[in-house]
mmCIF file of C-alpha atoms in Angstrom:
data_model
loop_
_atom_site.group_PDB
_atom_site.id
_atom_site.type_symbol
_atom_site.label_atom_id
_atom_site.label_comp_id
_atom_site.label_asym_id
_atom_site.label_seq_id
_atom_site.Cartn_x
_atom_site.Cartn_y
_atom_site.Cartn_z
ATOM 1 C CA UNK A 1 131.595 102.844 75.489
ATOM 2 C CA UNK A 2 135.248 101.574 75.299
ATOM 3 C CA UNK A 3 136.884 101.610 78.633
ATOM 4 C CA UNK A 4 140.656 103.191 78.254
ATOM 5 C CA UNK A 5 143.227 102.901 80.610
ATOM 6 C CA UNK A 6 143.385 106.880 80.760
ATOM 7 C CA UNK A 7 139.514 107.020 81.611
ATOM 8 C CA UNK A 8 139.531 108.946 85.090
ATOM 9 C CA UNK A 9 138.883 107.728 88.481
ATOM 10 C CA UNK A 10 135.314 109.186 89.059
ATOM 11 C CA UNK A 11 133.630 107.707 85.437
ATOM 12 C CA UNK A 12 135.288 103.907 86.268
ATOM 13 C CA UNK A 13 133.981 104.303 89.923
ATOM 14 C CA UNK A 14 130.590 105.191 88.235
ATOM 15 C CA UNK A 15 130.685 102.237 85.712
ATOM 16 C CA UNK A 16 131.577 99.888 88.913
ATOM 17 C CA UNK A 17 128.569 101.216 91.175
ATOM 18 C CA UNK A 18 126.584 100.169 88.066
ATOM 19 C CA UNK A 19 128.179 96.596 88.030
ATOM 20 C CA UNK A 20 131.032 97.050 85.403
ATOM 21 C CA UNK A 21 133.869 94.669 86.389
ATOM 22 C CA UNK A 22 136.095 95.241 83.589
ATOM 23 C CA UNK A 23 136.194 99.132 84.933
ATOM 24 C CA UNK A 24 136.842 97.415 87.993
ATOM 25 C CA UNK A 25 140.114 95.460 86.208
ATOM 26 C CA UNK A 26 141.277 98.960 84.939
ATOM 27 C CA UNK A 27 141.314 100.321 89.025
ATOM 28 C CA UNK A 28 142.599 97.443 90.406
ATOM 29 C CA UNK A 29 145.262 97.550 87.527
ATOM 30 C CA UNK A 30 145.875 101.424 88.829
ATOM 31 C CA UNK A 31 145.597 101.136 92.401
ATOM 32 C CA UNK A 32 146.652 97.787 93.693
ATOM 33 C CA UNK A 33 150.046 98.105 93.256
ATOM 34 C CA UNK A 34 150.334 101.805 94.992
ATOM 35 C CA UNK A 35 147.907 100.262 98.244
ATOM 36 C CA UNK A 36 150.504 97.042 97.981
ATOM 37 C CA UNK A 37 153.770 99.841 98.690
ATOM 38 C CA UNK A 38 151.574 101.944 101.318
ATOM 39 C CA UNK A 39 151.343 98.623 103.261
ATOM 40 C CA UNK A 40 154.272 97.145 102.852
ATOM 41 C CA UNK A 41 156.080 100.813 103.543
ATOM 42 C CA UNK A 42 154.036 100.637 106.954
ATOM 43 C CA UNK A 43 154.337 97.166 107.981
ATOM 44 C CA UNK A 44 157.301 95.377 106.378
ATOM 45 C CA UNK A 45 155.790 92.491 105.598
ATOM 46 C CA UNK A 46 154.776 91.288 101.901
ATOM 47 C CA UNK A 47 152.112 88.711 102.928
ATOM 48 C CA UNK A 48 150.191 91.858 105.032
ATOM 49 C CA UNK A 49 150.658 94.323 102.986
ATOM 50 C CA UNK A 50 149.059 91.926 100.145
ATOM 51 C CA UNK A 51 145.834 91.196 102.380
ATOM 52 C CA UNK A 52 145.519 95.174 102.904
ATOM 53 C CA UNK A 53 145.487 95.840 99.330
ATOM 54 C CA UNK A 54 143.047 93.124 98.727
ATOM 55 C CA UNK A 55 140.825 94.208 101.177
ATOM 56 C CA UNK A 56 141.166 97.690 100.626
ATOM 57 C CA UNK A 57 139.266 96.071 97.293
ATOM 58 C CA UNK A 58 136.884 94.017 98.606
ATOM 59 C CA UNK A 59 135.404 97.031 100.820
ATOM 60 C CA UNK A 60 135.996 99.260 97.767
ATOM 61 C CA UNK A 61 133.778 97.477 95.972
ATOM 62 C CA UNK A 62 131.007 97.548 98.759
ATOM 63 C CA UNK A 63 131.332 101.717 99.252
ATOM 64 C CA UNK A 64 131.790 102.180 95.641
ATOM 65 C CA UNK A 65 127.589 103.413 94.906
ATOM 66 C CA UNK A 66 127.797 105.284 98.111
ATOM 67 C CA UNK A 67 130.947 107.270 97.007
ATOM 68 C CA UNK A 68 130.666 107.618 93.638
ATOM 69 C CA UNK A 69 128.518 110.475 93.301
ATOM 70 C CA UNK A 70 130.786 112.442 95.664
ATOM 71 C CA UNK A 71 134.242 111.707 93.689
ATOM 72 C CA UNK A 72 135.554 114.380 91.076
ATOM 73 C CA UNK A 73 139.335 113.584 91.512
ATOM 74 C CA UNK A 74 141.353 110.689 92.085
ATOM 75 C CA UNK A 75 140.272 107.392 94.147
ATOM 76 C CA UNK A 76 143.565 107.374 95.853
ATOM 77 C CA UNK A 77 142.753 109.371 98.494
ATOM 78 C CA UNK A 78 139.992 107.330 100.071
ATOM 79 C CA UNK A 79 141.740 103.918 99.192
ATOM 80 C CA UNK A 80 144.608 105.535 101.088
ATOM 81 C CA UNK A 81 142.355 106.138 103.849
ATOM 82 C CA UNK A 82 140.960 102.539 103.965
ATOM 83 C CA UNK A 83 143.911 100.591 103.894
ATOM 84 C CA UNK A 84 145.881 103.094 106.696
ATOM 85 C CA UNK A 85 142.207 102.003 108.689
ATOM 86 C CA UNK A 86 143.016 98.589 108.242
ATOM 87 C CA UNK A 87 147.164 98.428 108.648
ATOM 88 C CA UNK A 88 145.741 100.175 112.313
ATOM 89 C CA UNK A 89 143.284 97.863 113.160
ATOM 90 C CA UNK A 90 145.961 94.957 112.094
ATOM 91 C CA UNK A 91 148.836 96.144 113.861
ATOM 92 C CA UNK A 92 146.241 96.395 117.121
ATOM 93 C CA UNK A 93 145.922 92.499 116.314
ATOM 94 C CA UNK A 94 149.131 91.878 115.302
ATOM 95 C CA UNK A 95 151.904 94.774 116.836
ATOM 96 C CA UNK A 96 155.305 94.769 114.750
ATOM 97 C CA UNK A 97 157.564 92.921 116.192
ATOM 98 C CA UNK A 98 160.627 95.195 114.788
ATOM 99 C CA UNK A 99 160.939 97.931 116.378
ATOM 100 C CA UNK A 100 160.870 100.899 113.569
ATOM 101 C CA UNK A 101 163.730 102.930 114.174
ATOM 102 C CA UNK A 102 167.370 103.573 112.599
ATOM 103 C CA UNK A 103 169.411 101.625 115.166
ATOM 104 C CA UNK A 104 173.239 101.310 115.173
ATOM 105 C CA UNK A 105 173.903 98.472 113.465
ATOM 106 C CA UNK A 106 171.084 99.713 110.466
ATOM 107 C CA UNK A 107 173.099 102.985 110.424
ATOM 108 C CA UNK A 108 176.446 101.086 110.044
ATOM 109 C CA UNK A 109 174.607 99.230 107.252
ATOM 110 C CA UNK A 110 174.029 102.627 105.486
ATOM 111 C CA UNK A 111 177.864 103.472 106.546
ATOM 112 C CA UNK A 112 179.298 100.550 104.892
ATOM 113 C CA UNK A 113 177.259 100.557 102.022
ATOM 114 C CA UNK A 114 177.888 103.876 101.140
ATOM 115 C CA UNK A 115 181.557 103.467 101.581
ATOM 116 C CA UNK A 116 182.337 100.325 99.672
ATOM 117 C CA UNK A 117 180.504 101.584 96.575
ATOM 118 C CA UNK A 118 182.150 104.646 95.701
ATOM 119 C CA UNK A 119 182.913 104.171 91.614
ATOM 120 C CA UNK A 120 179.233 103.374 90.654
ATOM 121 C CA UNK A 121 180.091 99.451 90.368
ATOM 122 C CA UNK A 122 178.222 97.241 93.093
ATOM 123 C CA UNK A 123 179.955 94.626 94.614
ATOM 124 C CA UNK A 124 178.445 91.069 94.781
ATOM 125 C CA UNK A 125 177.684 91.246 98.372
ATOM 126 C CA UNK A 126 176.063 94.465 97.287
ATOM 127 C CA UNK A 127 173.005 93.449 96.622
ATOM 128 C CA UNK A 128 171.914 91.732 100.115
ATOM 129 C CA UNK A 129 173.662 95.044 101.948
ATOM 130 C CA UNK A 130 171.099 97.236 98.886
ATOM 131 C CA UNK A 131 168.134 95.647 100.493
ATOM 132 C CA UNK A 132 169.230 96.287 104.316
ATOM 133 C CA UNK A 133 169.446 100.010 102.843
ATOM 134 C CA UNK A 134 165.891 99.564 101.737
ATOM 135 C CA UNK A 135 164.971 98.305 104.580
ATOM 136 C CA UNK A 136 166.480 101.338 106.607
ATOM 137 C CA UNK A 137 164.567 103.801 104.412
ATOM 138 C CA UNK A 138 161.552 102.448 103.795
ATOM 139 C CA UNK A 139 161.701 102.121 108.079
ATOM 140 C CA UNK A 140 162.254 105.746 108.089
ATOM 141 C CA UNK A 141 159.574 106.924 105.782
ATOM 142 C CA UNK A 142 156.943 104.884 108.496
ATOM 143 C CA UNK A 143 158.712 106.642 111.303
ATOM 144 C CA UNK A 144 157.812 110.543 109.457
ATOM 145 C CA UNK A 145 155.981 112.401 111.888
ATOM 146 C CA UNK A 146 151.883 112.401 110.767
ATOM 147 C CA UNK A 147 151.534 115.044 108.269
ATOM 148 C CA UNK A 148 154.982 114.587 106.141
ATOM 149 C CA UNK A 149 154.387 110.792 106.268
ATOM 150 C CA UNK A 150 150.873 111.467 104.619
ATOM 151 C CA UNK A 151 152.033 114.214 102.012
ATOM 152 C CA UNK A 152 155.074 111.558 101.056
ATOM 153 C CA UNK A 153 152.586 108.747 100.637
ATOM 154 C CA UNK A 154 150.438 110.873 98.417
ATOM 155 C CA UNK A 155 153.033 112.179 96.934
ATOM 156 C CA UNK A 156 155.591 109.079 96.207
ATOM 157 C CA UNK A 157 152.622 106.169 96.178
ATOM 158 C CA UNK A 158 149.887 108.233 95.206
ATOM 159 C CA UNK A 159 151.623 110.068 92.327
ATOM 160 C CA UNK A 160 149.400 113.030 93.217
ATOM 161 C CA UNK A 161 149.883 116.001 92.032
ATOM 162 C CA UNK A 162 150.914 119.131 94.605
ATOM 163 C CA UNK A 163 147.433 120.562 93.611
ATOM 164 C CA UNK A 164 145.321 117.484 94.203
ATOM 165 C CA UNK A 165 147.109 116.855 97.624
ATOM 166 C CA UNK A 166 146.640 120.342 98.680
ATOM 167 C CA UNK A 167 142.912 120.116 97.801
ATOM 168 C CA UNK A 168 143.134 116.725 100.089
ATOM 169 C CA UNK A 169 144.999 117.843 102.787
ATOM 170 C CA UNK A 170 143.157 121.464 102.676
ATOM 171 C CA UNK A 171 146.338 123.004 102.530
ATOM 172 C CA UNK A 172 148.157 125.656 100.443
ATOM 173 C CA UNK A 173 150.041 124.050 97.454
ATOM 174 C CA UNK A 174 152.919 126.027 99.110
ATOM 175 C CA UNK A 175 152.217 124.740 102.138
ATOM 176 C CA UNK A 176 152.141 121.187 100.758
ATOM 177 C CA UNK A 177 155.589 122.164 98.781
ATOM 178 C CA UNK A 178 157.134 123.091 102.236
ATOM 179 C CA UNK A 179 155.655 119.586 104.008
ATOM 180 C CA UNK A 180 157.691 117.855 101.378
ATOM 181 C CA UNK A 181 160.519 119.574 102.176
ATOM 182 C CA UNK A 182 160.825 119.484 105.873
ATOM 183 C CA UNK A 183 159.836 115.341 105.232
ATOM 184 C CA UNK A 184 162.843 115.225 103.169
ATOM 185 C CA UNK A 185 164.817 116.732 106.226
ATOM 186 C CA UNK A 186 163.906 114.308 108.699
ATOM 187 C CA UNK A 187 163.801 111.561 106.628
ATOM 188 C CA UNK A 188 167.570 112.811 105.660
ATOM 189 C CA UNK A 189 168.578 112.685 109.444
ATOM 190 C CA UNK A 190 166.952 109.432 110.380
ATOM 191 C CA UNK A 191 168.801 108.518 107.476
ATOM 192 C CA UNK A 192 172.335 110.426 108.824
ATOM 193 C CA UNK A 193 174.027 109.637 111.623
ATOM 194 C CA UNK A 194 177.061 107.444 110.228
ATOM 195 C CA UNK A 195 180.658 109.100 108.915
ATOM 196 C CA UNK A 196 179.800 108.350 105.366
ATOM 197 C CA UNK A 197 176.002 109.907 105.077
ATOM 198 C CA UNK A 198 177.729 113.261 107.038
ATOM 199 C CA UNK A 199 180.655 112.765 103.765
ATOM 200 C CA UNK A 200 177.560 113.372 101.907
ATOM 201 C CA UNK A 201 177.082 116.961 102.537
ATOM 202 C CA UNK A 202 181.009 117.239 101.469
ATOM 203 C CA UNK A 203 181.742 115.395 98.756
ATOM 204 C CA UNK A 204 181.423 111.142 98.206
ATOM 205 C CA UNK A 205 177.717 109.852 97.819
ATOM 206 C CA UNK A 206 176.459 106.961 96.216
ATOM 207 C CA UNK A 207 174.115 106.422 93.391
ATOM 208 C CA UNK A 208 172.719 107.330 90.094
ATOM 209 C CA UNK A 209 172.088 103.660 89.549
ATOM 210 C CA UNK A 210 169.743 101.990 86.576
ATOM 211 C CA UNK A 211 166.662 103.002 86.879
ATOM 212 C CA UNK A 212 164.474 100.909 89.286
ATOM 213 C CA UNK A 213 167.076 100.063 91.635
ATOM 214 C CA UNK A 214 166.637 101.161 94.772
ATOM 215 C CA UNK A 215 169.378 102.100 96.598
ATOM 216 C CA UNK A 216 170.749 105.020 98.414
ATOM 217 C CA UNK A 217 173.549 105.663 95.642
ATOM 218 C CA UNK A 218 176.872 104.875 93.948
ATOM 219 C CA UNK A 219 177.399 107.662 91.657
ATOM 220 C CA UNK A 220 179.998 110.906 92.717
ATOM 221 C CA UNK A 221 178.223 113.705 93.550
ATOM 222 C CA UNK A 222 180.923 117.036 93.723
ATOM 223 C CA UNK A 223 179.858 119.540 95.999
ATOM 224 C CA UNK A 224 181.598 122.541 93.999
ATOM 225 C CA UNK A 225 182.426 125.478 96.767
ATOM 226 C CA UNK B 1 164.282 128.082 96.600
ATOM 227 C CA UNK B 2 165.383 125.097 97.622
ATOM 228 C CA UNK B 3 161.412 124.220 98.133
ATOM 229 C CA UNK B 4 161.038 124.708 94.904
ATOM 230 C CA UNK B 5 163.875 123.209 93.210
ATOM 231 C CA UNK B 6 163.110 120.017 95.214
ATOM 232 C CA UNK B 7 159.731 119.991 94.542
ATOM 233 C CA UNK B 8 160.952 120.086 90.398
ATOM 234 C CA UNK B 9 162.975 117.202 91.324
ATOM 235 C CA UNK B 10 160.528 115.134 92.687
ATOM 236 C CA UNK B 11 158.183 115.617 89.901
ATOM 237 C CA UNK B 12 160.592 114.760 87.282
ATOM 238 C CA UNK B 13 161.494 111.379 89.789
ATOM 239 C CA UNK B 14 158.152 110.279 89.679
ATOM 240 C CA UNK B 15 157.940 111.367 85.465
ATOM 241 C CA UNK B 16 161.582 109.559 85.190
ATOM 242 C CA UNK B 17 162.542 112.414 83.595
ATOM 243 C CA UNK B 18 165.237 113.203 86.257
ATOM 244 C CA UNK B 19 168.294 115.368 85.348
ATOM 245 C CA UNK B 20 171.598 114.650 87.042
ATOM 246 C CA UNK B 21 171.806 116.004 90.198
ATOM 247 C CA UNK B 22 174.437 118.492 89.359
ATOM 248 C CA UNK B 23 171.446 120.589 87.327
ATOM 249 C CA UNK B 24 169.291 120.881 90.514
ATOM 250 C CA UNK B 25 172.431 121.730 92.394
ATOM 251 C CA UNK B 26 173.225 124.623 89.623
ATOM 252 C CA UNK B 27 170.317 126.305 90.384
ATOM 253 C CA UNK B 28 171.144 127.240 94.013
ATOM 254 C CA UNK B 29 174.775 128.286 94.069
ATOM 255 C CA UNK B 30 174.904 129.182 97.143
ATOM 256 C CA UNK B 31 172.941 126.955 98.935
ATOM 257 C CA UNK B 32 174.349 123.376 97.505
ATOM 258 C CA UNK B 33 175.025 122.334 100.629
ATOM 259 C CA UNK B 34 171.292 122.274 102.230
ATOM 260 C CA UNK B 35 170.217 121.518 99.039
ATOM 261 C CA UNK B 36 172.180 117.809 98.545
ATOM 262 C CA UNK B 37 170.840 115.873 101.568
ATOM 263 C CA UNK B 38 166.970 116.678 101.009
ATOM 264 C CA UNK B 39 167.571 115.890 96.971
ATOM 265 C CA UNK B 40 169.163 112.660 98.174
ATOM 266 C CA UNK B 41 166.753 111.920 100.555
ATOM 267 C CA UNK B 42 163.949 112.091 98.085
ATOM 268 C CA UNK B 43 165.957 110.290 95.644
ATOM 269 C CA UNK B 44 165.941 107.271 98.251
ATOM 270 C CA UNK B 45 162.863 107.278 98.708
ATOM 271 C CA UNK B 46 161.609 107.483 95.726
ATOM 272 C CA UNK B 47 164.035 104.019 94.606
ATOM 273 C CA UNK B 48 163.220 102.483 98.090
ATOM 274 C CA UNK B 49 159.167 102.571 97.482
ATOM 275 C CA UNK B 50 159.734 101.641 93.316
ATOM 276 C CA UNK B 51 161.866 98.602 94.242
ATOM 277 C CA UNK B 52 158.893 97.184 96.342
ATOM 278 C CA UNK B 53 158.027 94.724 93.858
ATOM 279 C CA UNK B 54 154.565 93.354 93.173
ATOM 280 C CA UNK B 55 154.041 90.079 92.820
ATOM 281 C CA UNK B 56 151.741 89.023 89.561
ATOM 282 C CA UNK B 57 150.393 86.025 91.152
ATOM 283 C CA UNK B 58 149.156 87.966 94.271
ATOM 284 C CA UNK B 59 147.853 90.896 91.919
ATOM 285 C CA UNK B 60 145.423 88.614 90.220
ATOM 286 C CA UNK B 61 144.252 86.847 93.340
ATOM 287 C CA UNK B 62 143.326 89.979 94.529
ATOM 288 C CA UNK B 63 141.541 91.236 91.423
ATOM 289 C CA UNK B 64 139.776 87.863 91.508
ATOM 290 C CA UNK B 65 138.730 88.759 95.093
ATOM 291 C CA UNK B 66 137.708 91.827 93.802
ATOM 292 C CA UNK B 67 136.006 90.581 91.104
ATOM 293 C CA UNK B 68 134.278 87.967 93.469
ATOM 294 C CA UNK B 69 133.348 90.950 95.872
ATOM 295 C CA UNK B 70 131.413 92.740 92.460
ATOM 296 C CA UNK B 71 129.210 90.049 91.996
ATOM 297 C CA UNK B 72 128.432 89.176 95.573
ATOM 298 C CA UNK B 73 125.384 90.065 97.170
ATOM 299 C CA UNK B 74 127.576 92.928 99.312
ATOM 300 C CA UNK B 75 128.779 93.910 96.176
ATOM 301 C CA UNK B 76 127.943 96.877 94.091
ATOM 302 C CA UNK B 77 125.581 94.267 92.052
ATOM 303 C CA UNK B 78 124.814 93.155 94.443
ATOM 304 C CA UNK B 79 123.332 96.336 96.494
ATOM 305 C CA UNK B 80 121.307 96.267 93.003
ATOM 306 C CA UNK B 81 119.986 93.006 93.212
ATOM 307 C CA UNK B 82 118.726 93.853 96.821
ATOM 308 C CA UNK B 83 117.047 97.148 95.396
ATOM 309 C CA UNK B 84 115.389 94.880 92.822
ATOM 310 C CA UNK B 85 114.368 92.351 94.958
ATOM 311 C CA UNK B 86 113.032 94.812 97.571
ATOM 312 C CA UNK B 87 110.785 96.473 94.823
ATOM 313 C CA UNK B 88 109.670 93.069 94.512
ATOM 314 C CA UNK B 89 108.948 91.009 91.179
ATOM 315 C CA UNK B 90 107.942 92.535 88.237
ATOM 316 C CA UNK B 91 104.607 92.059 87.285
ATOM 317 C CA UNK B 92 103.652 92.362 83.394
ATOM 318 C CA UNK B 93 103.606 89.602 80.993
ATOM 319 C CA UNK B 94 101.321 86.150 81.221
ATOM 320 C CA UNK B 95 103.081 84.643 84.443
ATOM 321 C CA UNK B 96 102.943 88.185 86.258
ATOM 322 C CA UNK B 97 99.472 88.620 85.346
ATOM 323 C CA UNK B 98 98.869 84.774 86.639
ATOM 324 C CA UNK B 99 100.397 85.750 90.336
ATOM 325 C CA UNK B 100 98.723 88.496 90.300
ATOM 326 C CA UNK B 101 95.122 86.887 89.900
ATOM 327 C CA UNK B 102 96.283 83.706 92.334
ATOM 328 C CA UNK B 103 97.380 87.041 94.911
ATOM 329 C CA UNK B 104 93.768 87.601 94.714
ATOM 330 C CA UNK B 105 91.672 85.029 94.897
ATOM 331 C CA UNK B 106 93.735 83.652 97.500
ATOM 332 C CA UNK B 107 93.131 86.375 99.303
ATOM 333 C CA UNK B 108 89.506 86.521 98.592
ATOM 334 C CA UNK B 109 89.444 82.738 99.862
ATOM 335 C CA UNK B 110 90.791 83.780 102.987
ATOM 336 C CA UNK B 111 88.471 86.930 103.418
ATOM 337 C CA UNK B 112 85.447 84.260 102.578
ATOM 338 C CA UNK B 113 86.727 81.977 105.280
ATOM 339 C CA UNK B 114 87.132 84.436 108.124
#
């Protein structure tokens, strides 16, 4: 049988219990590049969050004829599980050396890039200030408190739908609706703090930029009252 | 509402099928003002993570790895080569049938000398 890139998680875990490596290709082609974010989201470091995904992989490929009779959704869940096993067991090894919080001069970062970029043209010093902004929220989405971190990562990295997460997390979809929303509060105030993110909520914010660019904004947003 | 209008928005984020904000906003006159920061918030996160970019080179190392892994004797094959070897060789056809007649008269040698 052909193998198609829409063939679903539990019949290309099946076909790589039973030795098929190019099903293998078609879930490392899925998957490595979602368990390459999750790690580099939690540790901040390309070179780790490379040898997580790969060895998220490696022991895939071990547990794969163990799990595959128990999988009827998406693999996500348990590679998620795997490679959050090993970012712990590597930052026992190897502790961050960053401390992951929003501190002054990160919000001031925010502050200033907010404020110089207020008619949706970045500035050629833009782009070095874009990736301290990045920085600050991808530092802020590790800090979420257990639960909204978790339903963000399955949600954002995962791509899962509300329905599968709530069947993962063994909550309510509304339940799983409402996590997402109080996660988008507090990573809004680890994210506020600063005279131009508080101009936000009034008026001035930043970005509707190309699509794949990652900043906080640039774009005018009118708060109509 | 605004649960729900958020949750809209991050669906059609992760589709790239996002509306201007100013739609979402529409749809909760009276509550713009909550709304705006948790819309924004997901719309930096959502650019933050898809800016993380992925580097080719490391992506096939590790399918290689992966790849390496399959055919390993920790790998799925090879779990099945241990099952087959455990069950032992098979034992049909002429050099089967030759084993299996050395099997015994060795062992019928080693009765006869006890």
């Amino acid at each position: 049988m052909q193998l198609g890139r829409g063939a679903n998680d539990a019949e290309l875990v099946a076909r790589v219990a039973a030795g098929d490596s190019a099903a293998l290709d078609v879930l490392h082609g899925r998957y490595y590049a979602r368990l390459y974010r999750l790690a580099y989201v939690k540790l901040g470091s390309r070179e780790d969050a490379h040898d997580i995904a790969c060895e998220t992989f490696v022991r895939a490929v071990s547990n794969l004829p163990q799990l595959h009779p128990l999988l009827t959704t998406s693999l996500y869940p348990w590679l998620h599980t795997v490679a959050c096993n090993l970012v712990t067991d590597m930052l026992r090894r190897k502790p961050l050396r960053t401390h992951l919080s929003l501190d002054d001069r990160s919000r001031a970062e925010v502050a200033a890039y907010i404020d110089q970029a207020p008619n949706g043209r970045p500035l050629p010093d833009q782009v070095l200030e874009r990736r301290e902004v990045q920085e600050c929220v991808r530092r802020a989405i590790a800090n979420l408190p257990e639960a909204q971190g978790v339903a963000v990562f399955y949600r954002f990295i995962g791509e899962m739908t509300i329905r599968e997460i709530a069947q993962e997390m063994r909550k309510s979809e509304g339940a799983i609706k409402s996590l997402l929303h109080r996660a988008m509060a507090s990573l809004r105030e680890a994210l506020a703090g600063t005279p131009a993110a508080r101009g936000i909520t009034t008026g001035q914010v930043g970005a509707t930029p190309a699509r794949g660019e990652a900043d906080v904004g640039r774009d005018s947003v009118q708060v109509h009252r | 509402m605004s649960v729900g209008i958020l949750s809209k928005y991050i669906d059609d984020l992760l589709s790239a099928e996002e509306e201007d904000i100013q739609h979402y906003l529409s749809q909760m006159p009276g509550g713009r003002e909550d709304l705006l920061p948790l819309l924004l918030a997901a719309r930096a996160a959502h650019r933050a993570i898809a800016a993380i970019e992925v580097d080719p080179v490391l992506e096939g190392e590790s399918r290689q790895r992966a790849q390496e892994a399959l055919a390993s004797p920790g790998g799925a094959a090879g779990l099945r080569s241990d099952a087959a070897a455990r069950r032992g060789p098979a034992r049909t056809g002429l050099v089967g049938r030759f084993r299996r007649l050395a099997g015994a008269l060795w062992g019928r040698r080693r009765k006869g000398d006890d």
